[in-house]
PDB file of C-alpha atoms in Angstrom:
ATOM      1  CA  UNK A  11     -67.499  71.062 -18.597  1.00 75.00           C
ATOM      2  CA  UNK A  12     -66.327  71.137 -22.198  1.00 83.00           C
ATOM      3  CA  UNK A  13     -67.548  73.963 -24.425  1.00 90.00           C
ATOM      4  CA  UNK A  14     -68.795  71.451 -26.990  1.00 93.00           C
ATOM      5  CA  UNK A  15     -70.118  68.020 -26.048  1.00 94.00           C
ATOM      6  CA  UNK A  16     -70.578  65.203 -28.540  1.00 94.00           C
ATOM      7  CA  UNK A  17     -71.415  61.562 -28.005  1.00 87.00           C
ATOM      8  CA  UNK A  18     -68.328  59.633 -29.195  1.00 84.00           C
ATOM      9  CA  UNK A  19     -70.270  56.533 -30.204  1.00 86.00           C
ATOM     10  CA  UNK A  20     -69.434  54.263 -31.892  1.00 93.00           C
ATOM     11  CA  UNK A  21     -72.694  54.262 -33.794  1.00 95.00           C
ATOM     12  CA  UNK A  22     -73.510  51.335 -36.056  1.00 97.00           C
ATOM     13  CA  UNK A  23     -76.475  51.449 -38.460  1.00 97.00           C
ATOM     14  CA  UNK A  24     -77.660  49.374 -41.427  1.00 97.00           C
ATOM     15  CA  UNK A  25     -77.334  50.738 -44.943  1.00 97.00           C
ATOM     16  CA  UNK A  26     -80.248  52.995 -45.835  1.00 97.00           C
ATOM     17  CA  UNK A  27     -80.921  54.112 -42.258  1.00 98.00           C
ATOM     18  CA  UNK A  28     -81.364  57.703 -41.180  1.00 98.00           C
ATOM     19  CA  UNK A  29     -78.514  58.782 -38.939  1.00 97.00           C
ATOM     20  CA  UNK A  30     -78.770  61.514 -36.327  1.00 97.00           C
ATOM     21  CA  UNK A  31     -75.606  63.033 -34.892  1.00 97.00           C
ATOM     22  CA  UNK A  32     -75.766  65.653 -32.164  1.00 96.00           C
ATOM     23  CA  UNK A  33     -73.728  68.199 -30.251  1.00 96.00           C
ATOM     24  CA  UNK A  34     -74.479  70.608 -27.453  1.00 95.00           C
ATOM     25  CA  UNK A  35     -72.534  73.753 -26.688  1.00 93.00           C
ATOM     26  CA  UNK A  36     -72.347  76.148 -23.801  1.00 91.00           C
ATOM     27  CA  UNK A  37     -71.111  79.482 -25.186  1.00 86.00           C
ATOM     28  CA  UNK A  38     -73.805  81.781 -26.554  1.00 83.00           C
ATOM     29  CA  UNK A  39     -71.148  83.759 -28.451  1.00 81.00           C
ATOM     30  CA  UNK A  40     -70.675  80.930 -30.904  1.00 81.00           C
ATOM     31  CA  UNK A  41     -71.830  82.047 -34.344  1.00 81.00           C
ATOM     32  CA  UNK A  42     -70.916  79.521 -37.017  1.00 89.00           C
ATOM     33  CA  UNK A  43     -71.688  75.830 -36.791  1.00 93.00           C
ATOM     34  CA  UNK A  44     -69.918  73.304 -38.954  1.00 94.00           C
ATOM     35  CA  UNK A  45     -69.843  69.590 -39.497  1.00 97.00           C
ATOM     36  CA  UNK A  46     -66.695  67.844 -40.626  1.00 97.00           C
ATOM     37  CA  UNK A  47     -66.220  64.266 -41.752  1.00 98.00           C
ATOM     38  CA  UNK A  48     -62.929  62.544 -41.084  1.00 97.00           C
ATOM     39  CA  UNK A  49     -61.926  59.270 -42.636  1.00 96.00           C
ATOM     40  CA  UNK A  50     -59.228  57.186 -41.016  1.00 92.00           C
ATOM     41  CA  UNK A  51     -55.756  58.663 -41.537  1.00 87.00           C
ATOM     42  CA  UNK A  52     -57.135  61.738 -43.311  1.00 92.00           C
ATOM     43  CA  UNK A  53     -57.717  65.345 -42.375  1.00 95.00           C
ATOM     44  CA  UNK A  54     -61.243  66.555 -41.562  1.00 96.00           C
ATOM     45  CA  UNK A  55     -63.371  67.481 -44.574  1.00 95.00           C
ATOM     46  CA  UNK A  56     -65.902  70.307 -44.329  1.00 94.00           C
ATOM     47  CA  UNK A  57     -69.389  68.887 -44.937  1.00 95.00           C
ATOM     48  CA  UNK A  58     -71.774  71.654 -43.999  1.00 93.00           C
ATOM     49  CA  UNK A  59     -71.960  74.958 -42.203  1.00 91.00           C
ATOM     50  CA  UNK A  60     -74.715  77.186 -40.914  1.00 89.00           C
ATOM     51  CA  UNK A  61     -74.906  80.342 -38.852  1.00 84.00           C
ATOM     52  CA  UNK A  62     -78.536  80.651 -37.914  1.00 81.00           C
ATOM     53  CA  UNK A  63     -81.166  78.564 -36.193  1.00 85.00           C
ATOM     54  CA  UNK A  64     -83.068  76.285 -38.520  1.00 88.00           C
ATOM     55  CA  UNK A  65     -82.308  73.645 -41.096  1.00 91.00           C
ATOM     56  CA  UNK A  66     -79.910  73.575 -44.001  1.00 93.00           C
ATOM     57  CA  UNK A  67     -80.032  70.766 -46.524  1.00 95.00           C
ATOM     58  CA  UNK A  68     -77.389  69.518 -48.953  1.00 94.00           C
ATOM     59  CA  UNK A  69     -78.212  66.302 -50.741  1.00 96.00           C
ATOM     60  CA  UNK A  70     -78.557  63.536 -48.182  1.00 97.00           C
ATOM     61  CA  UNK A  71     -77.285  65.761 -45.377  1.00 97.00           C
ATOM     62  CA  UNK A  72     -79.298  68.162 -43.212  1.00 97.00           C
ATOM     63  CA  UNK A  73     -77.735  70.390 -40.581  1.00 96.00           C
ATOM     64  CA  UNK A  74     -79.983  71.729 -37.862  1.00 95.00           C
ATOM     65  CA  UNK A  75     -79.235  74.399 -35.270  1.00 94.00           C
ATOM     66  CA  UNK A  76     -81.323  75.377 -32.267  1.00 93.00           C
ATOM     67  CA  UNK A  77     -79.601  78.345 -30.655  1.00 91.00           C
ATOM     68  CA  UNK A  78     -82.152  78.604 -27.860  1.00 91.00           C
ATOM     69  CA  UNK A  79     -81.238  75.100 -26.709  1.00 92.00           C
ATOM     70  CA  UNK A  80     -77.597  75.336 -27.821  1.00 93.00           C
ATOM     71  CA  UNK A  81     -78.068  72.138 -29.760  1.00 94.00           C
ATOM     72  CA  UNK A  82     -76.850  71.207 -33.232  1.00 95.00           C
ATOM     73  CA  UNK A  83     -77.592  68.119 -35.287  1.00 96.00           C
ATOM     74  CA  UNK A  84     -76.566  66.461 -38.514  1.00 97.00           C
ATOM     75  CA  UNK A  85     -78.948  64.071 -40.223  1.00 97.00           C
ATOM     76  CA  UNK A  86     -77.823  61.663 -42.914  1.00 98.00           C
ATOM     77  CA  UNK A  87     -80.558  60.117 -45.034  1.00 98.00           C
ATOM     78  CA  UNK A  88     -80.187  56.851 -46.949  1.00 98.00           C
ATOM     79  CA  UNK A  89     -76.855  56.186 -45.273  1.00 98.00           C
ATOM     80  CA  UNK A  90     -74.207  54.372 -47.309  1.00 97.00           C
ATOM     81  CA  UNK A  91     -71.157  52.319 -46.308  1.00 97.00           C
ATOM     82  CA  UNK A  92     -69.054  55.164 -47.715  1.00 96.00           C
ATOM     83  CA  UNK A  93     -70.493  57.383 -44.953  1.00 97.00           C
ATOM     84  CA  UNK A  94     -68.567  55.334 -42.387  1.00 97.00           C
ATOM     85  CA  UNK A  95     -66.261  57.868 -40.777  1.00 97.00           C
ATOM     86  CA  UNK A  96     -65.903  60.067 -37.730  1.00 97.00           C
ATOM     87  CA  UNK A  97     -68.176  63.102 -37.719  1.00 98.00           C
ATOM     88  CA  UNK A  98     -67.030  66.185 -35.877  1.00 97.00           C
ATOM     89  CA  UNK A  99     -69.096  69.190 -34.976  1.00 97.00           C
ATOM     90  CA  UNK A 100     -67.141  72.432 -34.899  1.00 95.00           C
ATOM     91  CA  UNK A 101     -68.183  75.832 -33.698  1.00 93.00           C
ATOM     92  CA  UNK A 102     -66.702  79.234 -34.354  1.00 90.00           C
ATOM     93  CA  UNK A 103     -67.353  82.333 -32.317  1.00 80.00           C
ATOM     94  CA  UNK A 104     -66.034  85.840 -31.952  1.00 69.00           C
ATOM     95  CA  UNK A 105     -63.282  87.035 -34.217  1.00 72.00           C
ATOM     96  CA  UNK A 106     -60.797  84.908 -36.023  1.00 83.00           C
ATOM     97  CA  UNK A 107     -60.724  81.340 -37.164  1.00 87.00           C
ATOM     98  CA  UNK A 108     -60.495  79.382 -33.933  1.00 91.00           C
ATOM     99  CA  UNK A 109     -62.736  76.333 -34.129  1.00 92.00           C
ATOM    100  CA  UNK A 110     -63.892  74.484 -31.036  1.00 93.00           C
ATOM    101  CA  UNK A 111     -64.550  70.840 -31.841  1.00 95.00           C
ATOM    102  CA  UNK A 112     -66.636  68.126 -30.329  1.00 95.00           C
ATOM    103  CA  UNK A 113     -64.865  64.857 -29.656  1.00 94.00           C
ATOM    104  CA  UNK A 114     -66.338  63.289 -32.793  1.00 95.00           C
ATOM    105  CA  UNK A 115     -68.828  60.458 -33.317  1.00 96.00           C
ATOM    106  CA  UNK A 116     -67.568  57.336 -35.021  1.00 96.00           C
ATOM    107  CA  UNK A 117     -70.178  56.060 -37.481  1.00 97.00           C
ATOM    108  CA  UNK A 118     -70.246  52.687 -39.185  1.00 97.00           C
ATOM    109  CA  UNK A 119     -72.805  51.939 -41.886  1.00 97.00           C
ATOM    110  CA  UNK A 120     -73.088  48.226 -42.465  1.00 96.00           C
ATOM    111  CA  UNK A 121     -74.285  46.370 -45.553  1.00 92.00           C
TER     112      UNK A 121
ATOM    113  CA  UNK B  25     -57.223  74.066 -57.094  1.00 67.00           C
ATOM    114  CA  UNK B  26     -54.658  72.243 -55.002  1.00 80.00           C
ATOM    115  CA  UNK B  27     -55.599  71.560 -51.407  1.00 93.00           C
ATOM    116  CA  UNK B  28     -53.697  72.164 -48.207  1.00 97.00           C
ATOM    117  CA  UNK B  29     -50.392  70.342 -48.131  1.00 97.00           C
ATOM    118  CA  UNK B  30     -48.442  69.379 -45.068  1.00 98.00           C
ATOM    119  CA  UNK B  31     -44.933  68.023 -44.800  1.00 97.00           C
ATOM    120  CA  UNK B  32     -43.680  65.706 -43.625  1.00 97.00           C
ATOM    121  CA  UNK B  33     -46.587  63.273 -43.317  1.00 97.00           C
ATOM    122  CA  UNK B  34     -44.918  61.126 -40.688  1.00 97.00           C
ATOM    123  CA  UNK B  35     -42.210  61.892 -38.189  1.00 97.00           C
ATOM    124  CA  UNK B  36     -40.564  59.977 -35.360  1.00 98.00           C
ATOM    125  CA  UNK B  37     -38.599  61.935 -32.801  1.00 98.00           C
ATOM    126  CA  UNK B  38     -37.012  61.315 -29.425  1.00 98.00           C
ATOM    127  CA  UNK B  39     -37.917  63.068 -26.194  1.00 98.00           C
ATOM    128  CA  UNK B  40     -36.062  66.332 -25.800  1.00 98.00           C
ATOM    129  CA  UNK B  41     -35.636  66.940 -29.518  1.00 98.00           C
ATOM    130  CA  UNK B  42     -37.376  69.659 -31.451  1.00 98.00           C
ATOM    131  CA  UNK B  43     -39.435  69.415 -34.617  1.00 98.00           C
ATOM    132  CA  UNK B  44     -40.651  71.739 -37.364  1.00 98.00           C
ATOM    133  CA  UNK B  45     -43.777  71.035 -39.383  1.00 98.00           C
ATOM    134  CA  UNK B  46     -44.733  72.814 -42.575  1.00 98.00           C
ATOM    135  CA  UNK B  47     -48.064  73.803 -44.104  1.00 98.00           C
ATOM    136  CA  UNK B  48     -48.848  75.279 -47.518  1.00 98.00           C
ATOM    137  CA  UNK B  49     -52.379  76.709 -47.646  1.00 97.00           C
ATOM    138  CA  UNK B  50     -54.732  76.739 -50.599  1.00 96.00           C
ATOM    139  CA  UNK B  51     -53.672  79.352 -53.130  1.00 95.00           C
ATOM    140  CA  UNK B  52     -55.166  82.713 -52.216  1.00 94.00           C
ATOM    141  CA  UNK B  53     -55.892  81.757 -48.615  1.00 95.00           C
ATOM    142  CA  UNK B  54     -54.240  84.047 -46.107  1.00 95.00           C
ATOM    143  CA  UNK B  55     -55.223  82.501 -42.792  1.00 95.00           C
ATOM    144  CA  UNK B  56     -53.557  79.375 -41.448  1.00 97.00           C
ATOM    145  CA  UNK B  57     -54.561  77.656 -38.230  1.00 97.00           C
ATOM    146  CA  UNK B  58     -52.948  74.706 -36.486  1.00 98.00           C
ATOM    147  CA  UNK B  59     -54.632  71.997 -34.452  1.00 98.00           C
ATOM    148  CA  UNK B  60     -53.457  69.033 -32.433  1.00 98.00           C
ATOM    149  CA  UNK B  61     -55.530  65.848 -32.573  1.00 97.00           C
ATOM    150  CA  UNK B  62     -55.156  63.076 -29.997  1.00 95.00           C
ATOM    151  CA  UNK B  63     -57.462  60.186 -29.083  1.00 91.00           C
ATOM    152  CA  UNK B  64     -57.914  61.531 -25.565  1.00 87.00           C
ATOM    153  CA  UNK B  65     -58.377  65.259 -26.193  1.00 91.00           C
ATOM    154  CA  UNK B  66     -59.701  65.314 -29.741  1.00 92.00           C
ATOM    155  CA  UNK B  67     -58.965  68.330 -31.918  1.00 95.00           C
ATOM    156  CA  UNK B  68     -57.523  71.264 -30.034  1.00 96.00           C
ATOM    157  CA  UNK B  69     -56.678  74.680 -31.421  1.00 96.00           C
ATOM    158  CA  UNK B  70     -53.019  75.649 -31.264  1.00 97.00           C
ATOM    159  CA  UNK B  71     -52.793  79.017 -33.026  1.00 95.00           C
ATOM    160  CA  UNK B  72     -53.896  81.088 -36.001  1.00 96.00           C
ATOM    161  CA  UNK B  73     -51.774  83.176 -38.328  1.00 96.00           C
ATOM    162  CA  UNK B  74     -52.918  85.857 -40.711  1.00 95.00           C
ATOM    163  CA  UNK B  75     -50.727  88.284 -42.634  1.00 94.00           C
ATOM    164  CA  UNK B  76     -47.612  86.881 -40.950  1.00 95.00           C
ATOM    165  CA  UNK B  77     -48.955  87.701 -37.465  1.00 95.00           C
ATOM    166  CA  UNK B  78     -50.213  85.358 -34.788  1.00 94.00           C
ATOM    167  CA  UNK B  79     -53.821  86.377 -34.194  1.00 94.00           C
ATOM    168  CA  UNK B  80     -55.007  83.808 -31.713  1.00 92.00           C
ATOM    169  CA  UNK B  81     -53.408  81.213 -29.474  1.00 94.00           C
ATOM    170  CA  UNK B  82     -54.768  78.136 -27.758  1.00 94.00           C
ATOM    171  CA  UNK B  83     -53.938  76.826 -24.329  1.00 94.00           C
ATOM    172  CA  UNK B  84     -50.608  75.168 -25.075  1.00 97.00           C
ATOM    173  CA  UNK B  85     -47.211  75.699 -23.451  1.00 97.00           C
ATOM    174  CA  UNK B  86     -44.634  78.021 -24.938  1.00 96.00           C
ATOM    175  CA  UNK B  87     -42.777  75.027 -26.401  1.00 98.00           C
ATOM    176  CA  UNK B  88     -45.292  75.248 -29.222  1.00 98.00           C
ATOM    177  CA  UNK B  89     -44.650  78.118 -31.593  1.00 97.00           C
ATOM    178  CA  UNK B  90     -45.242  79.016 -35.179  1.00 97.00           C
ATOM    179  CA  UNK B  91     -44.770  81.547 -37.878  1.00 97.00           C
ATOM    180  CA  UNK B  92     -46.169  82.538 -41.220  1.00 98.00           C
ATOM    181  CA  UNK B  93     -44.289  83.717 -44.247  1.00 97.00           C
ATOM    182  CA  UNK B  94     -45.204  86.394 -46.780  1.00 96.00           C
ATOM    183  CA  UNK B  95     -46.512  83.730 -49.191  1.00 95.00           C
ATOM    184  CA  UNK B  96     -48.888  82.517 -46.421  1.00 96.00           C
ATOM    185  CA  UNK B  97     -47.006  79.264 -45.882  1.00 98.00           C
ATOM    186  CA  UNK B  98     -46.708  78.437 -42.217  1.00 98.00           C
ATOM    187  CA  UNK B  99     -44.492  76.409 -39.967  1.00 98.00           C
ATOM    188  CA  UNK B 100     -44.983  75.244 -36.431  1.00 98.00           C
ATOM    189  CA  UNK B 101     -42.215  74.233 -34.085  1.00 98.00           C
ATOM    190  CA  UNK B 102     -42.277  72.124 -30.968  1.00 98.00           C
ATOM    191  CA  UNK B 103     -39.199  72.255 -28.770  1.00 96.00           C
ATOM    192  CA  UNK B 104     -38.127  69.864 -26.015  1.00 97.00           C
ATOM    193  CA  UNK B 105     -40.496  67.161 -27.167  1.00 98.00           C
ATOM    194  CA  UNK B 106     -42.437  65.149 -24.604  1.00 98.00           C
ATOM    195  CA  UNK B 107     -44.133  61.780 -25.031  1.00 97.00           C
ATOM    196  CA  UNK B 108     -47.500  63.535 -24.733  1.00 97.00           C
ATOM    197  CA  UNK B 109     -46.754  65.561 -27.863  1.00 98.00           C
ATOM    198  CA  UNK B 110     -47.377  62.457 -29.970  1.00 98.00           C
ATOM    199  CA  UNK B 111     -50.362  63.425 -32.079  1.00 97.00           C
ATOM    200  CA  UNK B 112     -51.698  64.257 -35.503  1.00 98.00           C
ATOM    201  CA  UNK B 113     -50.942  67.908 -36.253  1.00 98.00           C
ATOM    202  CA  UNK B 114     -53.410  69.460 -38.652  1.00 98.00           C
ATOM    203  CA  UNK B 115     -53.192  72.667 -40.557  1.00 98.00           C
ATOM    204  CA  UNK B 116     -56.283  74.465 -41.823  1.00 97.00           C
ATOM    205  CA  UNK B 117     -56.417  77.266 -44.349  1.00 96.00           C
ATOM    206  CA  UNK B 118     -59.082  79.904 -44.823  1.00 93.00           C
ATOM    207  CA  UNK B 119     -59.498  82.832 -47.232  1.00 91.00           C
ATOM    208  CA  UNK B 120     -59.951  85.326 -44.412  1.00 88.00           C
ATOM    209  CA  UNK B 121     -60.491  85.611 -40.681  1.00 87.00           C
ATOM    210  CA  UNK B 122     -64.240  86.039 -41.071  1.00 83.00           C
ATOM    211  CA  UNK B 123     -64.920  83.106 -43.379  1.00 83.00           C
ATOM    212  CA  UNK B 124     -66.743  79.968 -42.308  1.00 81.00           C
ATOM    213  CA  UNK B 125     -64.546  78.020 -44.719  1.00 86.00           C
ATOM    214  CA  UNK B 126     -61.654  76.175 -43.181  1.00 91.00           C
ATOM    215  CA  UNK B 127     -60.025  73.413 -45.149  1.00 94.00           C
ATOM    216  CA  UNK B 128     -57.745  70.934 -43.510  1.00 96.00           C
ATOM    217  CA  UNK B 129     -54.629  69.252 -44.783  1.00 97.00           C
ATOM    218  CA  UNK B 130     -53.903  65.542 -44.293  1.00 96.00           C
ATOM    219  CA  UNK B 131     -51.863  66.205 -41.158  1.00 97.00           C
ATOM    220  CA  UNK B 132     -48.436  65.281 -39.889  1.00 98.00           C
ATOM    221  CA  UNK B 133     -48.344  62.232 -37.637  1.00 97.00           C
ATOM    222  CA  UNK B 134     -45.709  62.891 -34.950  1.00 98.00           C
ATOM    223  CA  UNK B 135     -44.543  60.066 -32.734  1.00 98.00           C
ATOM    224  CA  UNK B 136     -42.278  60.869 -29.796  1.00 98.00           C
ATOM    225  CA  UNK B 137     -40.344  57.958 -28.295  1.00 97.00           C
TER     226      UNK B 137
END
């Protein structure tokens, strides 16, 4: 079993839809939870981070963590074609900067 | 502020050769981590360097190595290349070892033939 599981998609939604992206993890030692966005042929771009259970909002994006269930989510409101990308959850635990990534969910927002 | 830069962007090598990839972190960032990204395995952690010392290592064979210089720039080396080493190699920089912030470069696309 992988430490971080993420549905690879692809996920296709119409413009304006609310998108829900999810990951589950198995290691309780994980402390920081991040979401990255990766466009084709680019490096991952840090979208959001959180370190506690609950919600964190930034514009159209909301990151949610439930440590009791070991479940993290990213919601995108009013999705736009420019949101079409691969979304990766990443988790950091213990000391140092090692990130454990989910496999990524490929999202396409269609006009 | 300039982002993370990686050189070269694309590389084609033959099996058995070795390759060196370079990463320049964001100015002021002292931690550099390397990742391998493949369609089958996704993003996998290779190693982390901080203050010129390897601090953490992923589950890769000894053919993969790296180093960090006093100006925080880092290089990674892969010796005796195998076809399975074809991947996007990403470098990430962070201000410290305890920061949540990790910023990735554009990657080096390595193709082994």
